[in-house]
C-alpha cells in the first residue's frame, strides 16, 4: 500500500487542486498594461464595421467636382481599350475625348482635404479609379511600352497616398472598404443595408457581386476582430477559466471561418467566370502587370519602379491578414515546421503577403503590426497548453479548408479562363484574348490580380497554413 492510498477522495482532490493552483500562479501570464485599442488604428468595433469606415462620404466638396464629374463620365462612356476594334469609331472617339479632357484638367490642391481622413479616402478612390480608367481605355494599337499618367491625376494621387500611407494605385480599400453606401440611412449599418459597388468599371452586376462577396467576408471578419480583442484582453491565459474561455473563442472562430468559406463558394452563383475574366478583371491591372502590359509613368512624379503599382487584390484584405497573424501562419517559411515545404512551395512568391500590406491604409497596417507584437502569441500558448491544442488545430484546419476553396475558385475564374480559346474572331474581347494568349506563351502561368503566379502562390499559402497545426 502506498501513502496516497490512505488519503480520502476529498482530501486527495483538495491536494491536487492546490498543486494545480500553485503551478498556475507560478506560470500565470498576466495581461500587459495599458495598450492601444483597435479604434486607435481606425478599426471600428463599436460600429461593427471593422476595417470599413462607419460610412463613406458620397462626394468630394465642390472644389473637386472636376474629378467627380470625370469619374461619372468615365462610367458612362469608357470601354476597355483592348476590346476596341478599328470599327469602333464612336467608342474610340469618346475615349480620346475623355482622356484629352483629363489631361487638360488643372492640378487641384489637396490642402482642403488633409485634415479629414474620410475626404482623403474618397479622393484616393476617385483618383485611383480615374487612373485605371485612363490607362485601360486606351486602344491596344495605341499603347507602347509605357503610359503617361497626366499630372492632373498623378500629382494629387501621390500626395493623398502619402498622407494615407497607401499605394498610389487602385487597392482593395478603394474597391471594397470604401466603395459602398447605405440603402436606408435611417437604419443601422448591416450587410443587408449596404449597397456595394458604388463605382464600377464594367457596369455589370457580376462586378458588383464580386465586390459584394469580398465585402461580406470583411463584415464577417468583424466578428473575428472582436474575438482577437477578447483574447488579448484576458487578464491571463493560464488559469482554468481562461483556458476554457480561449477554447470557446477558438470554437467561435471555426464557425466564422466556415461562414467565410461558404461566402466565397457562393460567389460562383453570383459572378459569371467569363464576364469576370474578360470584362471586369482587366480594369484591375496595375503597372507592368504582364509581359504585354505597359509601364506607368507618373508625370512629374518619381520613377514607377519605386512605387507599389500592382492593383487591387484580395491579398490586401486586412482582416484575413489579422487572422493569419492570430494563428501565426508562416508564409515566408522562416520557421521550422512539419511537413517541410515542397520545392514548389519554395518557388512561390514568399514575400507576396507582406508586400500586399503596403497596399493597405497605413493605420490598418499599424494594427497588424500591433497584433503581431503580442506578448502572448496564441500558437505558443497552444504548444505549451495541451487543453488548447485541439481547438487551435481546428481553427487552422478551418482556414486551410477556406484556402482549398480559394484555389478552386481561382481555377474557375482565372486559370481555366486564361486557357480558354473559345473566343471567336469579331467578338469584342478577341483582342484581349490574343494578348492573354501571348502572355501565356511567354510566361507559362496565370497571374492574380495582385500580379502573382496564382496557382503556385495559393497552394503555397494553403500549405503554409496547414504547417501551423501543432503535432500531438
PDB file of N, CA and C in Angstrom, residues 33 189 341 391 458:
ATOM      1  N   UNK A  33       0.084  45.894 -19.609  1.00  0.00           N
ATOM      2  CA  UNK A  33      -0.509  47.134 -19.121  1.00  0.00           C
ATOM      3  C   UNK A  33      -1.342  47.812 -20.190  1.00  0.00           C
ATOM      4  N   UNK A 189     -26.024  50.139 -39.748  1.00  0.00           N
ATOM      5  CA  UNK A 189     -25.093  49.616 -40.747  1.00  0.00           C
ATOM      6  C   UNK A 189     -25.032  48.097 -40.612  1.00  0.00           C
ATOM      7  N   UNK A 341       8.511  22.349 -46.355  1.00  0.00           N
ATOM      8  CA  UNK A 341       7.954  22.919 -47.593  1.00  0.00           C
ATOM      9  C   UNK A 341       8.411  22.138 -48.819  1.00  0.00           C
ATOM     10  N   UNK A 391      -8.308  22.745 -30.053  1.00  0.00           N
ATOM     11  CA  UNK A 391      -9.122  23.856 -30.547  1.00  0.00           C
ATOM     12  C   UNK A 391      -8.333  24.725 -31.521  1.00  0.00           C
ATOM     13  N   UNK A 458      -1.238  30.387 -54.289  1.00  0.00           N
ATOM     14  CA  UNK A 458      -2.355  29.955 -53.450  1.00  0.00           C
ATOM     15  C   UNK A 458      -2.070  28.598 -52.803  1.00  0.00           C
TER      16      UNK A 458
END
